[in-house]
PDB file of C-alpha atoms in Angstrom:
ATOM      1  CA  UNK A 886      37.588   2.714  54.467  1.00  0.00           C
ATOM      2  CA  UNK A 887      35.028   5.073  55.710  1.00  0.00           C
ATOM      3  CA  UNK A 888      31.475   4.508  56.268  1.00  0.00           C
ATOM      4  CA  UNK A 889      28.786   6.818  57.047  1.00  0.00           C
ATOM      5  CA  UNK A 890      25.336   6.644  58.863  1.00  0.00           C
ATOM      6  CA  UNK A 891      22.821   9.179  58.198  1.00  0.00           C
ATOM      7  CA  UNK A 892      19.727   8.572  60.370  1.00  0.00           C
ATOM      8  CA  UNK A 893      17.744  11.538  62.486  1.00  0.00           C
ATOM      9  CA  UNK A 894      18.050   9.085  65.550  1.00  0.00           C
ATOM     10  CA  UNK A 895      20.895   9.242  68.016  1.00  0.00           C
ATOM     11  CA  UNK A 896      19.963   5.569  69.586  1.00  0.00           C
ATOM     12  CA  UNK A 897      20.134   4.552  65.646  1.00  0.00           C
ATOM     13  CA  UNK A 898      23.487   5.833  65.302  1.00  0.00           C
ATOM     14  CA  UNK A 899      24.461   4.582  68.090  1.00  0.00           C
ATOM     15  CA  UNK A 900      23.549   1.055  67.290  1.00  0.00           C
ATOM     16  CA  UNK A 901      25.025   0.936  63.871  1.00  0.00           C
ATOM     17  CA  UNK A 902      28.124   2.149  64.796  1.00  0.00           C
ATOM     18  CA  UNK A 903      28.424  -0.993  67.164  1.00  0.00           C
ATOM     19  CA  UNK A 904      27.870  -3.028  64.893  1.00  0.00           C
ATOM     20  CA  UNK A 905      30.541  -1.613  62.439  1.00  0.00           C
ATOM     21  CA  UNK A 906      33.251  -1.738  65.010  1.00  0.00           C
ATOM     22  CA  UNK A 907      32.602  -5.147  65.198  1.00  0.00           C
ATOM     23  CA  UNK A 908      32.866  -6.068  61.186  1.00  0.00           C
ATOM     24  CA  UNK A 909      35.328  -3.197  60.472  1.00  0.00           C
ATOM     25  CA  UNK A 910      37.218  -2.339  63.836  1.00  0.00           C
ATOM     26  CA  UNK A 911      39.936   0.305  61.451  1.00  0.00           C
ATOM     27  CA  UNK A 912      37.063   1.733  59.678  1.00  0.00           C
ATOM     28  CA  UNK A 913      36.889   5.768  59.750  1.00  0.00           C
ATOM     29  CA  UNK A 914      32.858   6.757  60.803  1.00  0.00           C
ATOM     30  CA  UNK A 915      31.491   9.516  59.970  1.00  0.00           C
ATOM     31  CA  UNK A 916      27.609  10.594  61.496  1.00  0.00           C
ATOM     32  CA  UNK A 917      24.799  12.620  59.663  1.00  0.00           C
ATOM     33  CA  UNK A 918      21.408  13.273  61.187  1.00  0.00           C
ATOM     34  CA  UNK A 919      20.447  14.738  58.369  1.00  0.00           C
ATOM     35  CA  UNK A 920      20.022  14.374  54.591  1.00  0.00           C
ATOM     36  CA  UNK A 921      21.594  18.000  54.063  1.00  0.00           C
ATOM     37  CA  UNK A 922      24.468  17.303  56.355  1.00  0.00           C
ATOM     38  CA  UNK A 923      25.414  14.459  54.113  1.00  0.00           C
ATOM     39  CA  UNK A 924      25.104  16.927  50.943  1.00  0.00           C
ATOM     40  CA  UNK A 925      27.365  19.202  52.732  1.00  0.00           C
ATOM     41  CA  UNK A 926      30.056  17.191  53.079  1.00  0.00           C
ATOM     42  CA  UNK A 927      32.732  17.494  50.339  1.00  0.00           C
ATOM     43  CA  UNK A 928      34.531  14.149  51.224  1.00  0.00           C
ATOM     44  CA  UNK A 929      31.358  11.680  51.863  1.00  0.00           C
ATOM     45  CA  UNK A 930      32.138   7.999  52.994  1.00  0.00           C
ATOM     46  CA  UNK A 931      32.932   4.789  50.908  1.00  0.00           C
ATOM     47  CA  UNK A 932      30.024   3.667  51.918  1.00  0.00           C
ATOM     48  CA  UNK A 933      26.540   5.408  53.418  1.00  0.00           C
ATOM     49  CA  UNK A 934      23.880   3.450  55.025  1.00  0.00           C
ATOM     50  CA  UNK A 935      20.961   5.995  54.511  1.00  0.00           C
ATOM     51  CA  UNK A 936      17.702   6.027  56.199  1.00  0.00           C
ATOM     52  CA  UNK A 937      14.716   7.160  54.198  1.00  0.00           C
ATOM     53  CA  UNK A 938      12.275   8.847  56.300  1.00  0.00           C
ATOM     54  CA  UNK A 939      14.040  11.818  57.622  1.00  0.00           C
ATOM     55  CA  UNK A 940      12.917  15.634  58.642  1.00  0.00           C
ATOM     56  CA  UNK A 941      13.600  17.985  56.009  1.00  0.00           C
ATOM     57  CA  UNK A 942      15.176  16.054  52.856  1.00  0.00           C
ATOM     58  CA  UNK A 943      14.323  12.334  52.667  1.00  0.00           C
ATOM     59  CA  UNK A 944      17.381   9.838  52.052  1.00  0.00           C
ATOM     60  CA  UNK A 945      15.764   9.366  48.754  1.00  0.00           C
ATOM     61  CA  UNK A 946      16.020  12.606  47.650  1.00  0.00           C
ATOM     62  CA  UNK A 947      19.164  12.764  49.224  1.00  0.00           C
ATOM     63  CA  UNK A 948      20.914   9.846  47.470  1.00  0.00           C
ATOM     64  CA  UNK A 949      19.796  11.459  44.162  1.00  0.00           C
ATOM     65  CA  UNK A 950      21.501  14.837  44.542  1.00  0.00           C
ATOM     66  CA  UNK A 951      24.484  12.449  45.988  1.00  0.00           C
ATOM     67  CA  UNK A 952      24.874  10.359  42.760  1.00  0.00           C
ATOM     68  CA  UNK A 953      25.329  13.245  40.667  1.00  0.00           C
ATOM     69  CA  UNK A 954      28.298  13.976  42.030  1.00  0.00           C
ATOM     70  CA  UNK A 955      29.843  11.202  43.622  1.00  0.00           C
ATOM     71  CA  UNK A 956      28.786   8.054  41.535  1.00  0.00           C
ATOM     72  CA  UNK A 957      30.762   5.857  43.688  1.00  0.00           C
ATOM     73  CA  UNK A 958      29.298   6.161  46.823  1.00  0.00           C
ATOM     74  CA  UNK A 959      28.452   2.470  48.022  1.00  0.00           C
ATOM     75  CA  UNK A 960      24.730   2.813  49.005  1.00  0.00           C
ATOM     76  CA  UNK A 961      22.785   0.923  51.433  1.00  0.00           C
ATOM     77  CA  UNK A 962      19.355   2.192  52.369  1.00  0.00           C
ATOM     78  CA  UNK A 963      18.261   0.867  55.727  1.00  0.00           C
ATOM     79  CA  UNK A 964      14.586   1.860  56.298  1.00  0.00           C
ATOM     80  CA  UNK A 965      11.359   0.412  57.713  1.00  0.00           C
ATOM     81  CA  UNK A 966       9.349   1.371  54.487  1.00  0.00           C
ATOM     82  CA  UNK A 967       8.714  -1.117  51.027  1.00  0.00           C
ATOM     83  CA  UNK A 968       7.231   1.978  49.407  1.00  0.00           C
ATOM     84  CA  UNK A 969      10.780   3.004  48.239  1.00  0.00           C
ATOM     85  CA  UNK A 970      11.809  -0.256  47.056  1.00  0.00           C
ATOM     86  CA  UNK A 971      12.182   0.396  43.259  1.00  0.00           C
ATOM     87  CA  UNK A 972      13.115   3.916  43.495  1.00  0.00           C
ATOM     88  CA  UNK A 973      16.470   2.573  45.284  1.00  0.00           C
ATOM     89  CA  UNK A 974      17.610   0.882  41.890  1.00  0.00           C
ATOM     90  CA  UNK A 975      16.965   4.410  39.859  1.00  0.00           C
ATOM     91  CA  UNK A 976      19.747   5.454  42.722  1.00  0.00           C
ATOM     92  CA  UNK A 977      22.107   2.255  41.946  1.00  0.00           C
ATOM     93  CA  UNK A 978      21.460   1.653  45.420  1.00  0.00           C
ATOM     94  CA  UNK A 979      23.755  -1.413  46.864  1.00  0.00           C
ATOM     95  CA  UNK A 980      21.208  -3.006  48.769  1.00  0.00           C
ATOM     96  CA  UNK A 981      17.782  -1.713  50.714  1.00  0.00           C
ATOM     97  CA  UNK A 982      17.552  -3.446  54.204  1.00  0.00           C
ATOM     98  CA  UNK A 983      14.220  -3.515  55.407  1.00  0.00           C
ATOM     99  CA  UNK A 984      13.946  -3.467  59.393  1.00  0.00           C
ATOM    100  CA  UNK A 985      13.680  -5.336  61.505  1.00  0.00           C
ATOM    101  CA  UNK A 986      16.570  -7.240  60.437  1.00  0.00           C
ATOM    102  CA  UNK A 987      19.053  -9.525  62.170  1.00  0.00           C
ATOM    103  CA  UNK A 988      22.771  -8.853  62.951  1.00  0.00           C
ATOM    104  CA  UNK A 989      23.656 -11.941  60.631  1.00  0.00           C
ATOM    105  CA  UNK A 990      21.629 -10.265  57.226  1.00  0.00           C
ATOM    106  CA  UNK A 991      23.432  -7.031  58.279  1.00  0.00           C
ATOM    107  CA  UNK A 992      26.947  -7.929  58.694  1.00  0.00           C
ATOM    108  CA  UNK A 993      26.581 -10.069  55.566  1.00  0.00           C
ATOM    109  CA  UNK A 994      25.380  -6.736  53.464  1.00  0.00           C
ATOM    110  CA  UNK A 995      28.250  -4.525  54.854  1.00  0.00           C
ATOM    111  CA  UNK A 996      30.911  -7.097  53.823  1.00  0.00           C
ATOM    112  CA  UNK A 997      29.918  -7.331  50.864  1.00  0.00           C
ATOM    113  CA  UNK A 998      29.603  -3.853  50.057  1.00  0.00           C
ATOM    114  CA  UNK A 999      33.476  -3.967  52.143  1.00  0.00           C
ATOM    115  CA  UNK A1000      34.249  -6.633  49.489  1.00  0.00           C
ATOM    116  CA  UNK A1001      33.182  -4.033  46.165  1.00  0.00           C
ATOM    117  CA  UNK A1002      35.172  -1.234  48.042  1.00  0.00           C
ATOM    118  CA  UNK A1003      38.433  -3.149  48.294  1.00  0.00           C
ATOM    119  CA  UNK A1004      37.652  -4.432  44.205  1.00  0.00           C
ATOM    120  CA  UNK A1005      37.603  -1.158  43.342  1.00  0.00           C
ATOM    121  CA  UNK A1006      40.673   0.089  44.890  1.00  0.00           C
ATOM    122  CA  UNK A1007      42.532  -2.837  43.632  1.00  0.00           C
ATOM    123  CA  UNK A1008      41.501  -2.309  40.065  1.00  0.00           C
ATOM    124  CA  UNK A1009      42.576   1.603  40.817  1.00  0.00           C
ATOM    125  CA  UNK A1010      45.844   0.189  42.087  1.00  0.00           C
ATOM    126  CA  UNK A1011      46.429  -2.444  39.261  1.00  0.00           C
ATOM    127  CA  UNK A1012      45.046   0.670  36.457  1.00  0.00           C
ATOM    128  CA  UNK A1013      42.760  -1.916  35.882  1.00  0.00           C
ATOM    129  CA  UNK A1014      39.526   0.229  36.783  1.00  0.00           C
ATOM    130  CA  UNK A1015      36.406  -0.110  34.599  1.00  0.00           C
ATOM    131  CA  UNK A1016      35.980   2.565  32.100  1.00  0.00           C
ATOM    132  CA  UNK A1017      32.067   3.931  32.221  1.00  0.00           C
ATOM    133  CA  UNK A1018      30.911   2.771  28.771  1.00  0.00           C
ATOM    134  CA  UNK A1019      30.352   6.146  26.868  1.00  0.00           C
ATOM    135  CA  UNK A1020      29.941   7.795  23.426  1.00  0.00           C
ATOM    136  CA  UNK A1021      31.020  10.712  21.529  1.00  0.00           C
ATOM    137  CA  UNK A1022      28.555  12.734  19.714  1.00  0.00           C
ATOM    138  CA  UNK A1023      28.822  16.432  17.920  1.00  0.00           C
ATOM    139  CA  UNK A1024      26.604  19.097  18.569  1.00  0.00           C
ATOM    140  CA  UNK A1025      26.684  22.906  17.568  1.00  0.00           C
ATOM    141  CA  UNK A1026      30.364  21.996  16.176  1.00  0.00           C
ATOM    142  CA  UNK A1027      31.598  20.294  19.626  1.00  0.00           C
ATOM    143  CA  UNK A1028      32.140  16.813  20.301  1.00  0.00           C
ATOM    144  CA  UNK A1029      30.871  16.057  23.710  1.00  0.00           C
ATOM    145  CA  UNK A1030      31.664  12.574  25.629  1.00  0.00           C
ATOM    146  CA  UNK A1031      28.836  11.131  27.104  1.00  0.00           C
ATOM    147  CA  UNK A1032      28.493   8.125  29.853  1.00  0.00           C
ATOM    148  CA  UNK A1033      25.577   5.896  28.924  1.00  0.00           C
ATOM    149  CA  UNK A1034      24.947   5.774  32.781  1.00  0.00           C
ATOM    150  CA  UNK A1035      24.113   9.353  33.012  1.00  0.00           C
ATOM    151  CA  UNK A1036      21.341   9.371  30.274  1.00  0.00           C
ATOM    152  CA  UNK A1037      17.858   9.261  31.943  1.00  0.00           C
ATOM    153  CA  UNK A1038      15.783   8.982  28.362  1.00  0.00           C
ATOM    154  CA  UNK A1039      16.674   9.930  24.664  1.00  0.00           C
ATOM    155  CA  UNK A1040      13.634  11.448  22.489  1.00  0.00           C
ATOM    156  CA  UNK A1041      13.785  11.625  18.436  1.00  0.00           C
ATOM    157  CA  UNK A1042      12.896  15.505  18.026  1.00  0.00           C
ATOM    158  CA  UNK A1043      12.908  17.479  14.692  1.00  0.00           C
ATOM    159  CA  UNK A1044      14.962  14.843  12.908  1.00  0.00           C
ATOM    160  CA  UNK A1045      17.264  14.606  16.115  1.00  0.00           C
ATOM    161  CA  UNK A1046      18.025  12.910  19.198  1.00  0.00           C
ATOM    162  CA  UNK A1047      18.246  14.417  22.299  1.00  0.00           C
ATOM    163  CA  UNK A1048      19.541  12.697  25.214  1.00  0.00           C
ATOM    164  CA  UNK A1049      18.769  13.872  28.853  1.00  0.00           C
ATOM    165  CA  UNK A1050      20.438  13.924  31.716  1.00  0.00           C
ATOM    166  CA  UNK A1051      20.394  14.824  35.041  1.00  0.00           C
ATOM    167  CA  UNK A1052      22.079  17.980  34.159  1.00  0.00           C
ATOM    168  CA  UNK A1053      21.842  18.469  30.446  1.00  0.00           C
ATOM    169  CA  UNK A1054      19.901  17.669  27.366  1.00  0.00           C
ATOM    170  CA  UNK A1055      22.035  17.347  24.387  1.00  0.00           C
ATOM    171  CA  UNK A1056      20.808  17.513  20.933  1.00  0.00           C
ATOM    172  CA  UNK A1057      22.376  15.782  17.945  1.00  0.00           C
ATOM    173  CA  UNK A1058      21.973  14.346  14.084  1.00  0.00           C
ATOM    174  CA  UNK A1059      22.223  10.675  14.743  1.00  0.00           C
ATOM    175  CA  UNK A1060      19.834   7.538  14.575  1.00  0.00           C
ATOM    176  CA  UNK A1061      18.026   5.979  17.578  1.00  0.00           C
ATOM    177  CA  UNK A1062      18.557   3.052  16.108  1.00  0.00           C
ATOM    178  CA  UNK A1063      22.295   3.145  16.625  1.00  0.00           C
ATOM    179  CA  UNK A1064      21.998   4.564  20.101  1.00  0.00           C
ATOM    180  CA  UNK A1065      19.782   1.970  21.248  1.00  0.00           C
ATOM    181  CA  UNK A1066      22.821  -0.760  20.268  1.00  0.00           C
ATOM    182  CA  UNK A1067      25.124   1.128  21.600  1.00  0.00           C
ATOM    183  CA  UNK A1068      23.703   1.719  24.993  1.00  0.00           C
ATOM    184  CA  UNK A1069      22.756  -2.021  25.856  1.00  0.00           C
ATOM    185  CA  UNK A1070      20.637  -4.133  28.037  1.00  0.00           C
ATOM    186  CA  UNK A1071      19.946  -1.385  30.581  1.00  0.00           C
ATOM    187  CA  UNK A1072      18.128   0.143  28.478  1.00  0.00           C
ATOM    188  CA  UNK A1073      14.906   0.001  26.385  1.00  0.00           C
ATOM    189  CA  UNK A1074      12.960   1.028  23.653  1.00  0.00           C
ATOM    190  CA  UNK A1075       9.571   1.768  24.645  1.00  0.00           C
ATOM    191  CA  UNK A1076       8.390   3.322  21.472  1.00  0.00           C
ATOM    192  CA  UNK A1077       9.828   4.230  17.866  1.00  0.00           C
ATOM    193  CA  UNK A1078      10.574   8.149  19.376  1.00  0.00           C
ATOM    194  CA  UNK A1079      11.892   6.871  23.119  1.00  0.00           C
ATOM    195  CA  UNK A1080      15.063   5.110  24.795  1.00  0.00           C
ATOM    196  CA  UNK A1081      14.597   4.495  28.508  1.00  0.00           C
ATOM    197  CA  UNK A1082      17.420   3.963  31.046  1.00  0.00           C
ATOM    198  CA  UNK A1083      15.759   1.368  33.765  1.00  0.00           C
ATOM    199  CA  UNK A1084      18.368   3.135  36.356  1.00  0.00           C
ATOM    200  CA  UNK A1085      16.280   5.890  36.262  1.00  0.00           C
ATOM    201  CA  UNK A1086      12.425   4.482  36.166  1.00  0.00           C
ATOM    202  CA  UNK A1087       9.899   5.945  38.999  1.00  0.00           C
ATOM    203  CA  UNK A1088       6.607   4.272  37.932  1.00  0.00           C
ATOM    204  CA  UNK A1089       5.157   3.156  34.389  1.00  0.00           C
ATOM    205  CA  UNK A1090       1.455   2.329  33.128  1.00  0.00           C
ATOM    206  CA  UNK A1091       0.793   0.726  29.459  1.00  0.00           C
ATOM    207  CA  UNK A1092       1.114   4.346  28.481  1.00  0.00           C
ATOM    208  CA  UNK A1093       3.572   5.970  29.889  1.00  0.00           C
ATOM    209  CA  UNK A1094       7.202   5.816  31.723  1.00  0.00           C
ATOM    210  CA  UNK A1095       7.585   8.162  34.389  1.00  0.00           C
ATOM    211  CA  UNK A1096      11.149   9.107  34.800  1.00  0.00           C
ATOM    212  CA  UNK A1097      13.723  10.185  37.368  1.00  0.00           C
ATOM    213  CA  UNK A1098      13.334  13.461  35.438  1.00  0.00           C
ATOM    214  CA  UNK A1099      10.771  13.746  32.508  1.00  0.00           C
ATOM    215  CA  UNK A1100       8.628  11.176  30.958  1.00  0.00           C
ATOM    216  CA  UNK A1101       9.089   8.739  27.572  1.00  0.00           C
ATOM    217  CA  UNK A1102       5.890   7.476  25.758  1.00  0.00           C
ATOM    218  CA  UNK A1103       4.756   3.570  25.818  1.00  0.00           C
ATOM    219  CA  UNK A1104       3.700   2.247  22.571  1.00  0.00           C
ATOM    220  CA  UNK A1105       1.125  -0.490  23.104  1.00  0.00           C
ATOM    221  CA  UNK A1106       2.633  -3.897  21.415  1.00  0.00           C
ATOM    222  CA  UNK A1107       5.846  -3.287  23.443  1.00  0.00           C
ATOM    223  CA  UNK A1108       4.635  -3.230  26.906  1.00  0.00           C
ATOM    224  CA  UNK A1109       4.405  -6.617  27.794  1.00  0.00           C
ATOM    225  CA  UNK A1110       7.740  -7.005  26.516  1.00  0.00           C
ATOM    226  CA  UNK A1111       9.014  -3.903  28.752  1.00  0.00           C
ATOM    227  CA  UNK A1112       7.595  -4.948  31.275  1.00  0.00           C
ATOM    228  CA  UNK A1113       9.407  -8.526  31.611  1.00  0.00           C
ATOM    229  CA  UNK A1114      12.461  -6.604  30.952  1.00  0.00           C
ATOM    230  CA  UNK A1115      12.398  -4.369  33.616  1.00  0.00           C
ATOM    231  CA  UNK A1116      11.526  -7.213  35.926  1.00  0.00           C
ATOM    232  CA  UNK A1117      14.714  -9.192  34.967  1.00  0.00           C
ATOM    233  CA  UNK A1118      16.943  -5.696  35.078  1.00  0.00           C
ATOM    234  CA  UNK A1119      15.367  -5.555  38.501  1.00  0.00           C
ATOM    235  CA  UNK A1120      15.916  -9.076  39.721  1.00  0.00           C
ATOM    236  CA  UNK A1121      19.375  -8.925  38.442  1.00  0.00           C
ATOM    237  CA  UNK A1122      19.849  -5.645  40.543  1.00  0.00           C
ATOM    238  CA  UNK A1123      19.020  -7.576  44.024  1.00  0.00           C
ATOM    239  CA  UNK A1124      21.179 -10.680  43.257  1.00  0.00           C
ATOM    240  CA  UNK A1125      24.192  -7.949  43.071  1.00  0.00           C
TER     241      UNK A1125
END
């Protein structure tokens, strides 16, 4: 297992790495004082405990340009800031530890997040892993696979739908409708035209939902409900 700790601090370093020799004595540690040296890094660790407030690139910003390519990176935020609290589930962040905390509430988040490593390799071992739910659409005479994960938002436009992602928008001649069943609780319909992915959520008003990248419309007589949905996806989240 390898576990990294990205923090602009030496004496913070310093202290977490303690700690993790006592929980995981075999583990392999890896050190970034920086959010670009963890960007760098072609092999990243099982698991990253990521501070937030850093020169340069921020761990938030960080663990977004992480995600989109390595998705499996266990993530823990440990910061002393609230402000970010939310934005950590856009990130599918593990867990956000909020200082000061005590050794017990830490070494109980890092096995855990142990425990889902160890899950995962087992399934990998068994060829029991998950599959990312995903569909198949055709566009331009292609059929293109996409993971319901990656999509931020889907839009109806001129009779089509077009699904964004981080990387791409894809256009195609489907129904909303049928995308909206197929893509599942994580997701919502805010208004007849829009499909929003709570993963990806930065703020909302009874208007508007501001996403990770773009923003979806909010059509009056479904905000309430929205808005006790995204509280549940959220309280769901922490209990993970």
């Amino acid at each position: 297992m390898r576990i990294g700790i990205c923090d602009d601090e030496r004496e913070v370093r310093d202290r977490f790495i303690e700690k993790i020799r006592g929980i995981y004595p075999e583990a392999q540690l890896k050190e970034y004082q920086s959010g670009e040296e963890v960007l760098l890094d072609g092999n990243p660790p099982d698991i990253l405990l990521l501070d937030i407030e850093m020169p340069g690139k921020n761990g938030m910003d960080t663990a977004r340009q992480l995600r989109r390519r390595h998705k499996d990176v266990i993530l823990i935020f440990v910061t002393a800031f609230r402000d970010y609290v939310f934005q950590s589930f856009d990130v599918g962040a593990f867990h956000y530890l909020l200082k000061p905390f005590d050794d017990r509430k830490f070494m109980e988040v890092l096995q855990r997040a142990g425990e889902q490593f160890e899950e995962r390799i087992r399934l990998e071992d068994t060829g029991n892993k998950r599959e990312t739910p995903s569909l198949v659409v055709t566009t331009g005479g292609r059929h293109i696979v996409v993971n319901l994960e990656d999509i931020i938002y889907a839009e109806v436009f001129d009779r089509k739908v077009v699904i964004h992602t981080m990387d791409s928008d894809i256009e195609y001649y489907g129904r909303m409708k049928e995308l909206e069943k197929k893509a599942g609780d994580e997701f919502y319909r805010s208004h007849r035209g829009y499909l929003v992915n709570f993963r990806f959520i930065r703020k909302y008003d009874s208007t508007t939902i501001y996403m990770e990248k773009g923003q979806a419309l909010m059509a009056k007589q479904n905000y309430r409900e929205f808005v006790r949905r995204y509280l549940r996806f959220i309280q769901k989240k922490e209990k993970e």
